[in-house]
Tab-separated table of C-alpha atoms in Angstrom:
chain	number	residue	atom	x	y	z
A	1	MET	CA	-61.830	187.853	80.429
A	2	ASN	CA	-64.754	188.407	82.800
A	3	ILE	CA	-63.675	188.443	86.431
A	4	ILE	CA	-67.277	188.952	87.606
A	5	GLU	CA	-70.360	187.377	86.029
A	6	ILE	CA	-73.811	188.193	87.388
A	7	LYS	CA	-76.688	186.184	85.931
A	8	ASN	CA	-80.412	186.676	86.533
A	9	ILE	CA	-80.155	187.827	90.148
A	10	SER	CA	-83.474	188.458	91.894
A	11	LYS	CA	-84.149	189.233	95.541
A	12	LYS	CA	-87.333	189.687	97.552
A	13	PHE	CA	-87.780	191.067	101.049
A	14	GLU	CA	-91.161	189.690	102.118
A	15	ASP	CA	-93.429	190.711	99.222
A	16	LYS	CA	-91.190	193.466	97.861
A	17	LEU	CA	-89.023	192.664	94.825
A	18	VAL	CA	-85.833	194.697	95.317
A	19	LEU	CA	-83.747	193.088	92.537
A	20	ASP	CA	-85.456	191.965	89.345
A	21	ASN	CA	-83.451	189.622	87.094
A	22	ILE	CA	-80.186	191.612	87.132
A	23	SER	CA	-77.408	190.451	84.767
A	24	PHE	CA	-74.066	191.973	83.751
A	25	ASN	CA	-70.372	191.105	83.402
A	26	ILE	CA	-67.246	192.973	84.498
A	27	GLU	CA	-63.965	192.456	82.657
A	28	GLU	CA	-60.705	192.073	84.540
A	29	GLY	CA	-58.956	195.441	84.950
A	30	ASP	CA	-62.089	197.506	84.292
A	31	ILE	CA	-63.392	200.441	86.328
A	32	PHE	CA	-67.102	199.636	86.278
A	33	GLY	CA	-69.858	201.955	87.472
A	34	LEU	CA	-73.006	200.686	89.192
A	35	ILE	CA	-75.369	203.641	89.152
A	36	GLY	CA	-78.766	204.333	90.619
A	37	PRO	CA	-80.609	206.529	93.119
A	38	ASN	CA	-80.794	205.673	96.800
A	39	GLY	CA	-83.049	202.630	97.142
A	40	ALA	CA	-82.327	201.341	93.626
A	41	GLY	CA	-80.919	198.051	94.953
A	42	LYS	CA	-77.180	198.716	94.607
A	43	SER	CA	-76.238	197.850	98.184
A	44	THR	CA	-78.452	194.760	98.168
A	45	LEU	CA	-76.683	193.537	95.043
A	46	ILE	CA	-73.278	194.154	96.627
A	47	ASN	CA	-74.318	192.228	99.737
A	48	ILE	CA	-75.227	189.284	97.508
A	49	MET	CA	-71.962	189.586	95.568
A	50	THR	CA	-69.931	189.457	98.774
A	51	GLY	CA	-71.863	186.557	100.295
A	52	LEU	CA	-73.514	188.628	103.021
A	53	LEU	CA	-76.969	187.943	101.591
A	54	ASP	CA	-78.525	185.139	99.536
A	55	SER	CA	-80.411	185.812	96.313
A	56	ASN	CA	-83.729	184.135	95.521
A	57	ASN	CA	-82.639	183.355	91.970
A	58	GLY	CA	-79.570	183.559	89.747
A	59	SER	CA	-75.836	183.127	90.219
A	60	ILE	CA	-72.693	185.211	90.714
A	61	SER	CA	-69.156	184.064	89.945
A	62	ILE	CA	-66.012	185.939	90.977
A	63	GLY	CA	-62.715	184.844	89.493
A	64	GLY	CA	-64.503	181.770	88.150
A	65	PHE	CA	-65.849	180.714	91.562
A	66	ASP	CA	-69.553	180.672	92.436
A	67	ILE	CA	-70.186	182.843	95.500
A	68	LYS	CA	-72.712	180.309	96.858
A	69	LYS	CA	-70.898	177.063	96.028
A	70	GLU	CA	-67.301	178.164	96.705
A	71	PRO	CA	-67.617	181.287	98.872
A	72	LEU	CA	-64.146	181.188	100.416
A	73	LYS	CA	-62.391	180.975	97.042
A	74	ALA	CA	-64.605	183.699	95.554
A	75	LYS	CA	-64.042	186.020	98.522
A	76	GLU	CA	-60.255	185.745	98.163
A	77	PHE	CA	-60.622	188.023	95.126
A	78	LEU	CA	-62.612	190.680	96.977
A	79	GLY	CA	-61.918	193.838	98.921
A	80	LEU	CA	-65.026	195.684	100.126
A	81	VAL	CA	-65.319	199.330	101.143
A	82	PRO	CA	-68.844	199.577	102.602
A	83	GLN	CA	-70.863	202.748	103.097
A	84	GLU	CA	-70.697	202.228	106.851
A	85	LEU	CA	-67.289	202.938	108.357
A	86	ALA	CA	-65.693	199.867	109.964
A	87	LEU	CA	-63.042	201.556	112.107
A	88	MET	CA	-62.000	201.686	115.769
A	89	GLU	CA	-62.121	205.331	116.816
A	90	ASN	CA	-59.938	205.212	119.933
A	91	ILE	CA	-56.784	203.779	118.370
A	92	SER	CA	-54.452	205.108	115.680
A	93	ALA	CA	-54.741	204.693	111.928
A	94	TYR	CA	-51.686	202.428	112.007
A	95	ASP	CA	-53.180	200.216	114.735
A	96	ASN	CA	-56.440	199.947	112.798
A	97	LEU	CA	-54.584	198.704	109.737
A	98	GLU	CA	-52.485	196.355	111.839
A	99	PHE	CA	-55.702	194.815	113.166
A	100	PHE	CA	-57.305	194.437	109.731
A	101	GLY	CA	-54.081	193.105	108.251
A	102	SER	CA	-53.927	190.399	110.923
A	103	LEU	CA	-57.467	189.353	109.970
A	104	TYR	CA	-56.181	188.767	106.431
A	105	GLY	CA	-53.412	186.575	107.844
A	106	LEU	CA	-50.604	189.070	107.213
A	107	LYS	CA	-47.659	188.848	109.609
A	108	ARG	CA	-44.579	190.810	110.698
A	109	LYS	CA	-42.533	192.184	107.795
A	110	THR	CA	-45.263	191.612	105.211
A	111	LEU	CA	-47.858	193.241	107.461
A	112	LYS	CA	-45.627	196.274	108.028
A	113	GLU	CA	-45.018	196.644	104.274
A	114	LYS	CA	-48.735	196.414	103.461
A	115	ILE	CA	-49.599	199.004	106.111
A	116	GLY	CA	-47.007	201.381	104.665
A	117	TYR	CA	-48.365	200.866	101.148
A	118	ALA	CA	-51.988	201.352	102.226
A	119	LEU	CA	-51.201	204.556	104.138
A	120	ASP	CA	-49.145	205.935	101.273
A	121	ILE	CA	-51.654	205.282	98.505
A	122	THR	CA	-54.480	206.867	100.522
A	123	GLY	CA	-52.395	209.900	101.543
A	124	LEU	CA	-52.493	209.135	105.271
A	125	THR	CA	-48.830	208.417	106.046
A	126	GLU	CA	-48.399	211.615	108.071
A	127	LYS	CA	-51.516	210.771	110.108
A	128	ARG	CA	-50.574	207.152	110.832
A	129	ASN	CA	-50.116	207.710	114.590
A	130	ASP	CA	-53.199	209.908	115.073
A	131	LYS	CA	-56.306	208.475	116.699
A	132	VAL	CA	-59.143	207.936	114.243
A	133	LYS	CA	-61.600	209.942	116.364
A	134	LYS	CA	-59.598	213.056	115.402
A	135	PHE	CA	-60.022	212.368	111.672
A	136	SER	CA	-62.404	214.249	109.405
A	137	GLY	CA	-65.143	212.288	107.644
A	138	GLY	CA	-63.083	212.241	104.455
A	139	MET	CA	-59.976	210.940	106.219
A	140	LYS	CA	-62.022	208.148	107.797
A	141	ARG	CA	-63.283	207.197	104.335
A	142	ARG	CA	-59.714	207.026	103.100
A	143	LEU	CA	-58.661	204.860	106.043
A	144	ASN	CA	-61.605	202.591	105.229
A	145	LEU	CA	-60.118	202.259	101.727
A	146	ALA	CA	-56.691	201.506	103.152
A	147	ALA	CA	-58.120	198.667	105.257
A	148	ALA	CA	-59.765	197.108	102.191
A	149	ILE	CA	-56.551	196.853	100.149
A	150	MET	CA	-54.257	195.353	102.780
A	151	HIS	CA	-54.422	191.923	101.099
A	152	GLU	CA	-54.161	193.380	97.550
A	153	PRO	CA	-57.518	192.100	96.266
A	154	LYS	CA	-58.016	191.625	92.532
A	155	VAL	CA	-61.516	193.111	92.798
A	156	LEU	CA	-62.249	196.211	94.878
A	157	ILE	CA	-65.881	197.098	95.566
A	158	LEU	CA	-66.532	200.686	96.643
A	159	ASP	CA	-70.067	201.371	97.853
A	160	GLU	CA	-70.775	205.131	97.694
A	161	PRO	CA	-67.241	206.015	98.904
A	162	THR	CA	-67.591	209.802	98.561
A	163	VAL	CA	-70.845	210.402	100.438
A	164	GLY	CA	-70.532	213.345	102.816
A	165	ILE	CA	-66.832	214.084	102.326
A	166	ASP	CA	-64.812	217.180	101.457
A	167	PRO	CA	-63.473	217.884	97.922
A	168	GLN	CA	-59.858	217.178	98.926
A	169	SER	CA	-60.711	213.694	100.194
A	170	ARG	CA	-62.834	213.066	97.116
A	171	ASN	CA	-59.843	213.856	94.906
A	172	HIS	CA	-57.650	211.568	97.038
A	173	ILE	CA	-60.144	208.750	96.496
A	174	PHE	CA	-60.242	209.346	92.736
A	175	GLU	CA	-56.451	209.255	92.537
A	176	PHE	CA	-56.403	206.122	94.693
A	177	ILE	CA	-58.820	204.360	92.332
A	178	LYS	CA	-56.827	205.286	89.251
A	179	SER	CA	-53.573	204.255	90.918
A	180	VAL	CA	-54.619	200.756	92.053
A	181	ASN	CA	-56.260	200.154	88.692
A	182	ARG	CA	-53.219	201.310	86.720
A	183	GLU	CA	-50.450	199.851	88.882
A	184	ARG	CA	-52.028	196.558	89.959
A	185	ASN	CA	-54.667	196.037	87.261
A	186	ALA	CA	-57.233	195.853	90.058
A	187	THR	CA	-60.827	195.620	88.884
A	188	ILE	CA	-62.972	198.349	90.456
A	189	LEU	CA	-66.723	198.178	91.007
A	190	TYR	CA	-67.756	201.729	91.881
A	191	THR	CA	-71.293	202.383	93.074
A	192	SER	CA	-72.677	205.892	93.239
A	193	HIS	CA	-75.663	208.118	92.672
A	194	TYR	CA	-73.307	210.923	91.580
A	195	MET	CA	-73.291	210.597	87.800
A	196	GLU	CA	-70.450	213.082	87.321
A	197	GLU	CA	-68.135	210.822	89.347
A	198	VAL	CA	-69.009	207.769	87.283
A	199	GLU	CA	-68.638	209.747	84.057
A	200	TYR	CA	-65.139	210.791	85.157
A	201	LEU	CA	-63.908	207.422	86.464
A	202	CYS	CA	-65.672	204.549	84.760
A	203	ASN	CA	-65.386	202.832	81.396
A	204	ASN	CA	-68.506	200.652	81.490
A	205	ILE	CA	-71.688	201.202	83.465
A	206	PHE	CA	-74.885	199.565	84.649
A	207	ILE	CA	-77.752	201.915	85.494
A	208	MET	CA	-80.551	200.589	87.682
A	209	ASP	CA	-83.706	201.927	89.284
A	210	GLU	CA	-86.236	200.217	91.563
A	211	GLY	CA	-84.292	196.959	91.231
A	212	LYS	CA	-84.442	196.882	87.435
A	213	GLU	CA	-81.919	197.396	84.644
A	214	ILE	CA	-82.249	200.768	82.949
A	215	ALA	CA	-79.108	200.717	80.772
A	216	TYR	CA	-75.896	198.681	80.430
A	217	GLY	CA	-72.750	199.081	78.329
A	218	ASN	CA	-69.869	201.477	77.789
A	219	LYS	CA	-70.562	205.177	78.279
A	220	LYS	CA	-70.821	205.870	74.555
A	221	THR	CA	-73.297	203.026	74.040
A	222	VAL	CA	-75.462	204.134	76.941
A	223	LYS	CA	-75.511	207.737	75.764
A	224	SER	CA	-76.461	206.577	72.265
A	225	MET	CA	-79.707	205.221	73.735
A	226	ILE	CA	-80.938	208.814	73.760
A	227	SER	CA	-78.803	210.050	70.869
A	228	ASP	CA	-81.780	211.982	69.509
A	229	ASN	CA	-81.788	214.178	72.607
A	230	ASN	CA	-79.643	217.258	73.150
A	231	LYS	CA	-78.796	219.757	75.860
A	232	VAL	CA	-79.522	223.427	75.222
A	233	ASN	CA	-77.937	225.904	77.649
A	234	LEU	CA	-79.159	229.489	77.521
A	235	ARG	CA	-77.721	232.458	79.380
A	236	VAL	CA	-80.298	235.237	79.500
A	237	ASP	CA	-80.612	238.651	81.112
A	238	LYS	CA	-83.670	237.774	83.213
A	239	ILE	CA	-85.793	234.764	84.113
A	240	ASN	CA	-89.367	234.772	85.423
A	241	LYS	CA	-92.052	232.179	86.161
A	242	ASP	CA	-94.054	232.907	82.998
A	243	LEU	CA	-90.976	232.389	80.830
A	244	ILE	CA	-90.210	229.016	82.405
A	245	SER	CA	-93.857	227.906	82.262
A	246	ASN	CA	-94.026	228.686	78.541
A	247	ILE	CA	-90.770	226.848	77.839
A	248	GLU	CA	-91.920	223.782	79.799
A	249	LEU	CA	-95.075	223.645	77.663
A	250	MET	CA	-93.017	223.110	74.495
A	251	ASP	CA	-93.571	219.550	73.205
A	252	SER	CA	-89.870	219.106	72.448
A	253	VAL	CA	-88.701	219.964	75.996
A	254	ILE	CA	-88.073	216.949	78.271
A	255	ASN	CA	-86.701	218.838	81.260
A	256	CYS	CA	-85.996	222.435	82.264
A	257	ASP	CA	-83.638	223.552	85.058
A	258	THR	CA	-82.878	227.156	85.964
A	259	SER	CA	-80.391	229.278	87.872
A	260	PRO	CA	-80.533	233.087	88.280
A	261	ASP	CA	-79.264	233.767	84.739
A	262	GLU	CA	-79.217	230.371	83.007
A	263	ILE	CA	-81.767	227.952	81.572
A	264	LYS	CA	-80.713	224.338	80.987
A	265	LEU	CA	-82.933	222.296	78.703
A	266	LEU	CA	-82.968	218.639	77.736
A	267	VAL	CA	-84.771	218.491	74.399
A	268	LYS	CA	-85.858	215.992	71.757
A	269	GLY	CA	-83.359	216.615	68.992
A	270	ASP	CA	-85.638	215.388	66.220
A	271	THR	CA	-88.456	217.844	67.031
A	272	PHE	CA	-86.730	220.753	68.778
A	273	LYS	CA	-86.679	224.007	66.818
A	274	LEU	CA	-84.901	227.142	67.985
A	275	GLU	CA	-87.395	229.600	66.477
A	276	PRO	CA	-90.330	228.853	68.867
A	277	LEU	CA	-87.961	229.165	71.826
A	278	LEU	CA	-86.715	232.540	70.598
A	279	LYS	CA	-90.311	233.745	70.238
A	280	ILE	CA	-91.060	232.746	73.836
A	281	LEU	CA	-87.990	234.649	75.037
A	282	GLU	CA	-88.985	237.708	73.001
A	283	LYS	CA	-92.550	237.564	74.329
A	284	ASN	CA	-91.212	237.605	77.892
A	285	ASN	CA	-88.723	240.420	77.167
A	286	SER	CA	-85.763	238.178	77.895
A	287	ILE	CA	-82.548	238.728	75.915
A	288	ILE	CA	-80.147	235.869	75.094
A	289	LYS	CA	-76.528	236.402	76.164
A	290	SER	CA	-75.316	233.042	74.863
A	291	ILE	CA	-76.620	229.689	73.671
A	292	ASN	CA	-74.960	226.330	73.121
A	293	VAL	CA	-76.126	222.830	72.204
A	294	ASP	CA	-74.364	219.698	73.466
A	295	GLU	CA	-74.874	215.944	73.875
A	296	PRO	CA	-76.476	214.761	77.145
A	297	ASN	CA	-74.492	213.512	80.140
A	298	LEU	CA	-75.298	210.365	82.147
A	299	GLU	CA	-77.593	212.225	84.543
A	300	GLU	CA	-79.690	213.326	81.588
A	301	VAL	CA	-79.643	209.770	80.205
A	302	PHE	CA	-81.209	208.620	83.477
A	303	LEU	CA	-83.778	211.412	83.328
A	304	SER	CA	-84.712	210.583	79.752
A	305	LEU	CA	-85.047	206.832	80.386
A	306	THR	CA	-86.913	207.010	83.712
A	307	GLY	CA	-88.691	210.353	83.583
A	308	LYS	CA	-87.183	211.464	86.886
A	309	ASN	CA	-84.037	213.053	88.240
A	310	LEU	CA	-81.451	210.771	89.829
A	311	ARG	CA	-81.552	212.599	93.159
A	312	ASP	CA	-85.315	213.071	93.473
């Protein structure tokens, strides 16, 4: 059953079209990835989904309720974790959650139980009495998450939740997402421009760029869109500009990235031949230490479909 249905959503700001006929569905209990570079239109779409912004065309239903026609009923399903932190710095984590819980209409014993649950699942129980201004950026992100789940929403929207945080907090957030999805069957809409996060967490994905759909489906389906492409990773004893220039001139090479002793290629599998590459390496007196060929990841899918890197 689809808990979210997005149909033909378009949005203009003055003369600029920022969302162009966007449509996709999210099944109940799914962890769904909304992917695109900064400026792709992800946050605008989320603002429309949550009733903070009107679309010019199209419709969105959440839990069977149209966000325009029955906004209060639709919003009962939602918990939103925005990019911007919505916290009061000069009071404790506990007092922040007590405030947000009261906004959801939670009282006394129920409120206390929900605060305890939210602190526990985000790993902040030991910091409950500390003032938020003493928190690291990652801890503030986790408290933002805790505030969004006080009312146990059926749909949790996370807008770039790991931007600018430390690895420990990122892992806490990943475990939080898996836990609420597994234990409460919460549907997660996870937006990011970090493809490796989406590849790790999400089952189905929607990739967008410049307000348009680039790809939509489960990860396997999306990767199959460029199934003829492969990754070739070479470890070599030395790399110079002439070597890279010659490799980039090969017709079968889509993209070439380098590190001090490694060359990473995205190639057209139907035309790529190893022999010309070996000749280029030999010509430049570069010796191969190892070579392996693999299927592309989601970042390389984006590159292949748009002709640019996700974080350009």
